[in-house]
Amino acid sequence: MTPAQLSEAVLHTVRCAVRSGELEVTVPDGAQLRRPPHGEGHWATGIALRLAGPAGRPARDVAAVLRNRLLGTEGVSAVEISGPGFLTFRLDGTAGAAVVREIARGPEPASRPEDPARDAARWAAAGGPGDGGALLVQRESNPLFRVRYAHARGRALLRGGRALGIPAEAGESARYGHAAEEELLGLLAERERYAAGPAARAARYLVAVADAFTEVREVRPALPSGDEKPGAAHRARLALAQATTTVLAGGLHRLGISAPGHL
């Protein structure tokens, strides 16, 4: 389940509650989702707080009506009520694969010729983290380098997969259960919100994606080693690498910066 699908499921639940008479409200146009703090779940929405006033009921009561209807939704493993009436969702292992497949269906980002001085200047102009000439230095302290390096490493993994005959594929049975994978997938799922925002926020988002991908590469190797035989897990991890490089390349392109496949 993608965030868009979860949002629509929440709205469908509101519609059903209105039709049944459990709630007397006007169905809103959207159910805004945000990632909750401290790993409390995968997504959260404050829609019950928005509906509480029109419904003439406490927000937690409205949230309880929606929660009872949302339990058992395909792709949702748990729904909790937190704070004054937030609904917090935990999705099952298929949710991440849906995000990866959604990104794979999109267009490949355009490429730009590499020009380190230009790229550093545009990153700085966008308000990206980093300082002046340090953006030209290829080291971990340089956030622009980390973003471009993560993209290049992802492309290298995909080339290695092709050489071994392993496709990048997140099939219906693909699962991403490691905490590092969930962190990365949560970021990838929010790509459109950051793409539409200020350039400085988009740059910080790219750094977060790159750092999360670096963590995933360390704990979830995408290519088999030694006598290990390639399997579905490797295909799914390569698909995640492909989705990540697509998002990184697209974000860099929007900032006017190149995304080379080799560094």
mmCIF file of C-alpha atoms in Angstrom:
data_model
loop_
_atom_site.group_PDB
_atom_site.id
_atom_site.type_symbol
_atom_site.label_atom_id
_atom_site.label_comp_id
_atom_site.label_asym_id
_atom_site.label_seq_id
_atom_site.Cartn_x
_atom_site.Cartn_y
_atom_site.Cartn_z
ATOM 1 C CA MET A 1 0.000 0.000 0.000
ATOM 2 C CA THR A 2 1.345 3.394 -1.011
ATOM 3 C CA PRO A 3 0.674 6.607 0.956
ATOM 4 C CA ALA A 4 -1.808 7.666 -1.737
ATOM 5 C CA GLN A 5 -3.670 4.373 -1.362
ATOM 6 C CA LEU A 6 -3.700 4.711 2.429
ATOM 7 C CA SER A 7 -5.035 8.260 2.145
ATOM 8 C CA GLU A 8 -7.825 7.061 -0.116
ATOM 9 C CA ALA A 9 -8.599 4.201 2.301
ATOM 10 C CA VAL A 10 -9.008 6.742 5.127
ATOM 11 C CA LEU A 11 -11.328 8.896 3.005
ATOM 12 C CA HIS A 12 -13.327 5.819 1.980
ATOM 13 C CA THR A 13 -13.736 4.990 5.664
ATOM 14 C CA VAL A 14 -15.051 8.498 6.375
ATOM 15 C CA ARG A 15 -17.549 8.136 3.523
ATOM 16 C CA CYS A 16 -18.746 4.798 4.890
ATOM 17 C CA ALA A 17 -19.115 6.252 8.388
ATOM 18 C CA VAL A 18 -21.159 9.141 6.973
ATOM 19 C CA ARG A 19 -23.416 6.821 4.962
ATOM 20 C CA SER A 20 -24.031 4.630 8.010
ATOM 21 C CA GLY A 21 -24.857 7.618 10.203
ATOM 22 C CA GLU A 22 -21.915 7.131 12.568
ATOM 23 C CA LEU A 23 -20.570 10.549 11.569
ATOM 24 C CA GLU A 24 -22.389 13.630 10.336
ATOM 25 C CA VAL A 25 -19.692 15.546 8.486
ATOM 26 C CA THR A 26 -18.705 16.659 5.019
ATOM 27 C CA VAL A 27 -16.077 14.315 3.603
ATOM 28 C CA PRO A 28 -12.834 16.287 3.120
ATOM 29 C CA ASP A 29 -10.907 16.354 -0.142
ATOM 30 C CA GLY A 30 -7.874 14.589 1.306
ATOM 31 C CA ALA A 31 -6.402 12.868 4.345
ATOM 32 C CA GLN A 32 -2.963 14.371 4.864
ATOM 33 C CA LEU A 33 -0.400 11.812 6.014
ATOM 34 C CA ARG A 34 2.799 12.479 7.934
ATOM 35 C CA ARG A 35 5.463 10.208 9.316
ATOM 36 C CA PRO A 36 4.995 10.024 13.099
ATOM 37 C CA PRO A 37 7.907 10.787 15.436
ATOM 38 C CA HIS A 38 10.018 8.284 17.356
ATOM 39 C CA GLY A 39 9.145 5.290 15.178
ATOM 40 C CA GLU A 40 5.589 5.118 16.549
ATOM 41 C CA GLY A 41 4.308 3.846 13.214
ATOM 42 C CA HIS A 42 4.715 4.284 9.491
ATOM 43 C CA TRP A 43 2.139 7.028 8.880
ATOM 44 C CA ALA A 44 -0.194 9.234 10.894
ATOM 45 C CA THR A 45 -3.120 11.506 10.068
ATOM 46 C CA GLY A 46 -4.951 14.195 12.016
ATOM 47 C CA ILE A 47 -8.175 13.836 10.047
ATOM 48 C CA ALA A 48 -10.164 13.037 13.209
ATOM 49 C CA LEU A 49 -9.137 16.393 14.684
ATOM 50 C CA ARG A 50 -10.364 18.128 11.512
ATOM 51 C CA LEU A 51 -13.718 16.331 11.669
ATOM 52 C CA ALA A 52 -14.283 16.668 15.422
ATOM 53 C CA GLY A 53 -15.681 20.232 15.283
ATOM 54 C CA PRO A 54 -18.143 19.634 12.431
ATOM 55 C CA ALA A 55 -19.169 16.322 14.010
ATOM 56 C CA GLY A 56 -19.718 17.931 17.409
ATOM 57 C CA ARG A 57 -17.757 15.121 19.068
ATOM 58 C CA PRO A 58 -14.366 14.733 20.770
ATOM 59 C CA ALA A 59 -11.579 13.999 18.307
ATOM 60 C CA ARG A 60 -10.691 10.721 20.003
ATOM 61 C CA ASP A 61 -14.309 9.548 19.585
ATOM 62 C CA VAL A 62 -14.149 10.342 15.869
ATOM 63 C CA ALA A 63 -10.775 8.589 15.667
ATOM 64 C CA ALA A 64 -12.267 5.510 17.351
ATOM 65 C CA VAL A 65 -15.038 5.320 14.733
ATOM 66 C CA LEU A 66 -12.489 5.473 11.928
ATOM 67 C CA ARG A 67 -10.064 3.089 13.622
ATOM 68 C CA ASN A 68 -12.710 0.389 14.044
ATOM 69 C CA ARG A 69 -13.493 0.569 10.344
ATOM 70 C CA LEU A 70 -9.863 0.699 9.210
ATOM 71 C CA LEU A 71 -8.809 -2.391 11.142
ATOM 72 C CA GLY A 72 -8.405 -5.249 8.727
ATOM 73 C CA THR A 73 -7.682 -3.029 5.714
ATOM 74 C CA GLU A 74 -5.406 -4.887 3.329
ATOM 75 C CA GLY A 75 -1.815 -3.763 3.797
ATOM 76 C CA VAL A 76 -2.469 -2.269 7.259
ATOM 77 C CA SER A 77 -1.237 -4.332 10.195
ATOM 78 C CA ALA A 78 -2.196 -1.964 13.048
ATOM 79 C CA VAL A 79 -4.108 1.262 13.689
ATOM 80 C CA GLU A 80 -3.644 3.153 16.959
ATOM 81 C CA ILE A 81 -5.056 6.366 18.431
ATOM 82 C CA SER A 82 -2.468 8.692 19.916
ATOM 83 C CA GLY A 83 -2.466 12.103 21.565
ATOM 84 C CA PRO A 84 -5.621 14.176 21.140
ATOM 85 C CA GLY A 85 -6.899 12.002 18.294
ATOM 86 C CA PHE A 86 -4.214 11.169 15.758
ATOM 87 C CA LEU A 87 -4.567 7.903 13.863
ATOM 88 C CA THR A 88 -1.237 6.112 13.540
ATOM 89 C CA PHE A 89 -0.804 3.310 11.029
ATOM 90 C CA ARG A 90 1.654 0.468 10.829
ATOM 91 C CA LEU A 91 1.736 -1.185 7.428
ATOM 92 C CA ASP A 92 2.677 -4.751 6.667
ATOM 93 C CA GLY A 93 5.790 -5.754 4.749
ATOM 94 C CA THR A 94 4.114 -5.361 1.364
ATOM 95 C CA ALA A 95 3.798 -1.581 1.721
ATOM 96 C CA GLY A 96 7.420 -0.839 0.895
ATOM 97 C CA ALA A 97 7.322 -2.981 -2.233
ATOM 98 C CA ALA A 98 4.309 -1.000 -3.442
ATOM 99 C CA VAL A 99 6.289 2.238 -3.102
ATOM 100 C CA VAL A 100 9.217 0.729 -5.014
ATOM 101 C CA ARG A 101 6.948 -0.464 -7.825
ATOM 102 C CA GLU A 102 5.254 2.931 -7.998
ATOM 103 C CA ILE A 103 8.601 4.685 -8.467
ATOM 104 C CA ALA A 104 9.632 2.114 -11.089
ATOM 105 C CA ARG A 105 6.539 2.943 -13.151
ATOM 106 C CA GLY A 106 7.513 6.603 -13.330
ATOM 107 C CA PRO A 107 9.769 8.227 -15.943
ATOM 108 C CA GLU A 108 13.530 8.116 -15.693
ATOM 109 C CA PRO A 109 14.939 11.525 -14.702
ATOM 110 C CA ALA A 110 16.841 13.472 -17.350
ATOM 111 C CA SER A 111 20.615 13.639 -17.056
ATOM 112 C CA ARG A 112 22.934 16.655 -17.011
ATOM 113 C CA PRO A 113 26.607 16.852 -18.017
ATOM 114 C CA GLU A 114 28.894 16.771 -15.015
ATOM 115 C CA ASP A 115 30.458 20.079 -13.944
ATOM 116 C CA PRO A 116 31.689 19.964 -10.313
ATOM 117 C CA ALA A 117 32.089 23.731 -9.918
ATOM 118 C CA ARG A 118 28.639 24.426 -11.369
ATOM 119 C CA ASP A 119 27.065 21.667 -9.313
ATOM 120 C CA ALA A 120 28.595 22.981 -6.084
ATOM 121 C CA ALA A 121 27.463 26.517 -6.888
ATOM 122 C CA ARG A 122 23.893 25.394 -7.605
ATOM 123 C CA TRP A 123 23.768 23.303 -4.446
ATOM 124 C CA ALA A 124 24.907 26.312 -2.424
ATOM 125 C CA ALA A 125 22.436 28.601 -4.226
ATOM 126 C CA ALA A 126 19.616 26.184 -3.402
ATOM 127 C CA GLY A 127 20.475 26.509 0.261
ATOM 128 C CA GLY A 128 21.666 22.941 0.578
ATOM 129 C CA PRO A 129 23.677 21.963 3.653
ATOM 130 C CA GLY A 130 27.409 22.467 3.298
ATOM 131 C CA ASP A 131 29.797 25.388 3.103
ATOM 132 C CA GLY A 132 31.391 27.054 0.084
ATOM 133 C CA GLY A 133 34.460 25.403 -1.373
ATOM 134 C CA ALA A 134 34.001 22.368 0.870
ATOM 135 C CA LEU A 135 31.280 21.285 -1.561
ATOM 136 C CA LEU A 136 33.994 20.441 -4.102
ATOM 137 C CA VAL A 137 35.752 18.054 -1.710
ATOM 138 C CA GLN A 138 34.876 14.378 -2.143
ATOM 139 C CA ARG A 139 34.581 13.277 1.458
ATOM 140 C CA GLU A 140 31.798 12.241 3.831
ATOM 141 C CA SER A 141 31.678 15.656 5.493
ATOM 142 C CA ASN A 142 30.442 17.070 2.171
ATOM 143 C CA PRO A 143 26.646 16.499 1.936
ATOM 144 C CA LEU A 144 26.563 17.034 -1.835
ATOM 145 C CA PHE A 145 29.219 14.359 -2.253
ATOM 146 C CA ARG A 146 27.204 11.959 -0.061
ATOM 147 C CA VAL A 147 24.156 12.430 -2.266
ATOM 148 C CA ARG A 148 26.052 11.956 -5.517
ATOM 149 C CA TYR A 149 28.073 9.062 -4.092
ATOM 150 C CA ALA A 150 24.912 7.255 -2.929
ATOM 151 C CA HIS A 151 23.491 7.646 -6.429
ATOM 152 C CA ALA A 152 26.690 6.318 -8.021
ATOM 153 C CA ARG A 153 26.836 3.347 -5.622
ATOM 154 C CA GLY A 154 23.228 2.505 -6.409
ATOM 155 C CA ARG A 155 23.984 2.562 -10.128
ATOM 156 C CA ALA A 156 27.021 0.356 -9.530
ATOM 157 C CA LEU A 157 24.827 -2.185 -7.738
ATOM 158 C CA LEU A 158 22.434 -2.239 -10.669
ATOM 159 C CA ARG A 159 25.315 -2.799 -13.101
ATOM 160 C CA GLY A 160 26.540 -5.639 -10.897
ATOM 161 C CA GLY A 161 23.082 -7.150 -10.831
ATOM 162 C CA ARG A 162 22.832 -7.065 -14.607
ATOM 163 C CA ALA A 163 26.259 -8.693 -14.911
ATOM 164 C CA LEU A 164 25.043 -11.530 -12.674
ATOM 165 C CA GLY A 165 21.696 -11.815 -14.400
ATOM 166 C CA ILE A 166 19.745 -10.564 -11.361
ATOM 167 C CA PRO A 167 16.875 -8.228 -12.273
ATOM 168 C CA ALA A 168 15.796 -5.356 -10.051
ATOM 169 C CA GLU A 169 12.337 -6.558 -9.143
ATOM 170 C CA ALA A 170 10.005 -5.988 -6.200
ATOM 171 C CA GLY A 171 7.342 -8.580 -6.855
ATOM 172 C CA GLU A 172 4.089 -9.078 -5.001
ATOM 173 C CA SER A 173 5.868 -11.308 -2.481
ATOM 174 C CA ALA A 174 8.709 -8.824 -1.807
ATOM 175 C CA ARG A 175 9.159 -7.795 1.824
ATOM 176 C CA TYR A 176 11.249 -5.051 3.399
ATOM 177 C CA GLY A 177 11.317 -5.645 7.134
ATOM 178 C CA HIS A 178 14.595 -4.194 8.415
ATOM 179 C CA ALA A 179 14.363 -0.893 10.295
ATOM 180 C CA ALA A 180 16.894 0.708 7.929
ATOM 181 C CA GLU A 181 14.803 -0.317 4.921
ATOM 182 C CA GLU A 182 11.652 1.043 6.524
ATOM 183 C CA GLU A 183 13.372 4.375 7.190
ATOM 184 C CA LEU A 184 14.504 4.656 3.572
ATOM 185 C CA LEU A 185 11.128 3.586 2.185
ATOM 186 C CA GLY A 186 9.357 6.131 4.359
ATOM 187 C CA LEU A 187 11.542 8.850 2.877
ATOM 188 C CA LEU A 188 11.008 7.636 -0.681
ATOM 189 C CA ALA A 189 7.259 7.634 -0.129
ATOM 190 C CA GLU A 190 7.406 11.360 0.686
ATOM 191 C CA ARG A 191 9.364 12.325 -2.410
ATOM 192 C CA GLU A 192 6.575 14.349 -4.036
ATOM 193 C CA ARG A 193 6.013 16.514 -0.957
ATOM 194 C CA TYR A 194 9.679 17.459 -0.811
ATOM 195 C CA ALA A 195 9.968 17.911 -4.576
ATOM 196 C CA ALA A 196 7.192 20.502 -4.454
ATOM 197 C CA GLY A 197 8.720 22.370 -1.525
ATOM 198 C CA PRO A 198 11.508 24.949 -1.178
ATOM 199 C CA ALA A 199 14.869 24.066 -2.724
ATOM 200 C CA ALA A 200 16.661 24.069 0.624
ATOM 201 C CA ARG A 201 14.214 21.544 2.048
ATOM 202 C CA ALA A 202 14.556 19.403 -1.078
ATOM 203 C CA ALA A 203 18.349 19.432 -0.686
ATOM 204 C CA ARG A 204 18.132 18.346 2.953
ATOM 205 C CA TYR A 205 15.719 15.609 1.902
ATOM 206 C CA LEU A 206 18.221 14.280 -0.657
ATOM 207 C CA VAL A 207 20.898 14.106 2.039
ATOM 208 C CA ALA A 208 18.521 12.150 4.286
ATOM 209 C CA VAL A 209 17.732 9.705 1.466
ATOM 210 C CA ALA A 210 21.412 9.252 0.642
ATOM 211 C CA ASP A 211 22.366 8.603 4.271
ATOM 212 C CA ALA A 212 19.475 6.152 4.714
ATOM 213 C CA PHE A 213 20.494 4.285 1.568
ATOM 214 C CA THR A 214 24.078 4.053 2.791
ATOM 215 C CA GLU A 215 22.783 2.405 5.958
ATOM 216 C CA VAL A 216 20.655 -0.031 3.952
ATOM 217 C CA ARG A 217 23.604 -1.007 1.755
ATOM 218 C CA GLU A 218 25.578 -1.949 4.848
ATOM 219 C CA VAL A 219 22.917 -4.109 6.497
ATOM 220 C CA ARG A 220 21.117 -5.515 3.434
ATOM 221 C CA PRO A 221 23.643 -6.430 0.698
ATOM 222 C CA ALA A 222 21.965 -6.289 -2.699
ATOM 223 C CA LEU A 223 24.364 -8.692 -4.407
ATOM 224 C CA PRO A 224 25.238 -12.263 -3.354
ATOM 225 C CA SER A 225 28.706 -12.901 -2.023
ATOM 226 C CA GLY A 226 30.853 -16.027 -2.164
ATOM 227 C CA ASP A 227 28.820 -19.146 -2.869
ATOM 228 C CA GLU A 228 25.526 -17.425 -2.014
ATOM 229 C CA LYS A 229 22.908 -17.966 -4.685
ATOM 230 C CA PRO A 230 20.883 -14.990 -5.939
ATOM 231 C CA GLY A 231 17.282 -14.992 -4.840
ATOM 232 C CA ALA A 232 14.140 -12.910 -4.401
ATOM 233 C CA ALA A 233 15.726 -10.904 -1.587
ATOM 234 C CA HIS A 234 18.523 -9.738 -3.900
ATOM 235 C CA ARG A 235 16.024 -8.815 -6.607
ATOM 236 C CA ALA A 236 13.996 -6.794 -4.111
ATOM 237 C CA ARG A 237 17.083 -5.035 -2.728
ATOM 238 C CA LEU A 238 18.219 -4.130 -6.227
ATOM 239 C CA ALA A 239 14.733 -2.749 -6.909
ATOM 240 C CA LEU A 240 15.059 -0.605 -3.786
ATOM 241 C CA ALA A 241 18.460 0.607 -5.004
ATOM 242 C CA GLN A 242 16.918 1.455 -8.365
ATOM 243 C CA ALA A 243 14.072 3.392 -6.734
ATOM 244 C CA THR A 244 16.543 5.288 -4.575
ATOM 245 C CA THR A 245 18.776 6.271 -7.480
ATOM 246 C CA THR A 246 15.720 7.417 -9.430
ATOM 247 C CA VAL A 247 14.640 9.690 -6.582
ATOM 248 C CA LEU A 248 18.166 11.014 -6.014
ATOM 249 C CA ALA A 249 18.742 11.677 -9.720
ATOM 250 C CA GLY A 250 15.368 13.372 -10.069
ATOM 251 C CA GLY A 251 15.994 15.574 -7.041
ATOM 252 C CA LEU A 252 19.448 16.597 -8.240
ATOM 253 C CA HIS A 253 18.097 17.331 -11.716
ATOM 254 C CA ARG A 254 15.453 19.678 -10.293
ATOM 255 C CA LEU A 255 18.241 21.567 -8.496
ATOM 256 C CA GLY A 256 20.175 21.817 -11.763
ATOM 257 C CA ILE A 257 22.875 19.381 -10.610
ATOM 258 C CA SER A 258 24.325 16.364 -12.397
ATOM 259 C CA ALA A 259 23.943 12.799 -11.098
ATOM 260 C CA PRO A 260 26.860 10.820 -12.540
ATOM 261 C CA GLY A 261 26.772 7.036 -12.504
ATOM 262 C CA HIS A 262 30.456 6.854 -11.557
ATOM 263 C CA LEU A 263 32.486 8.825 -9.021
#
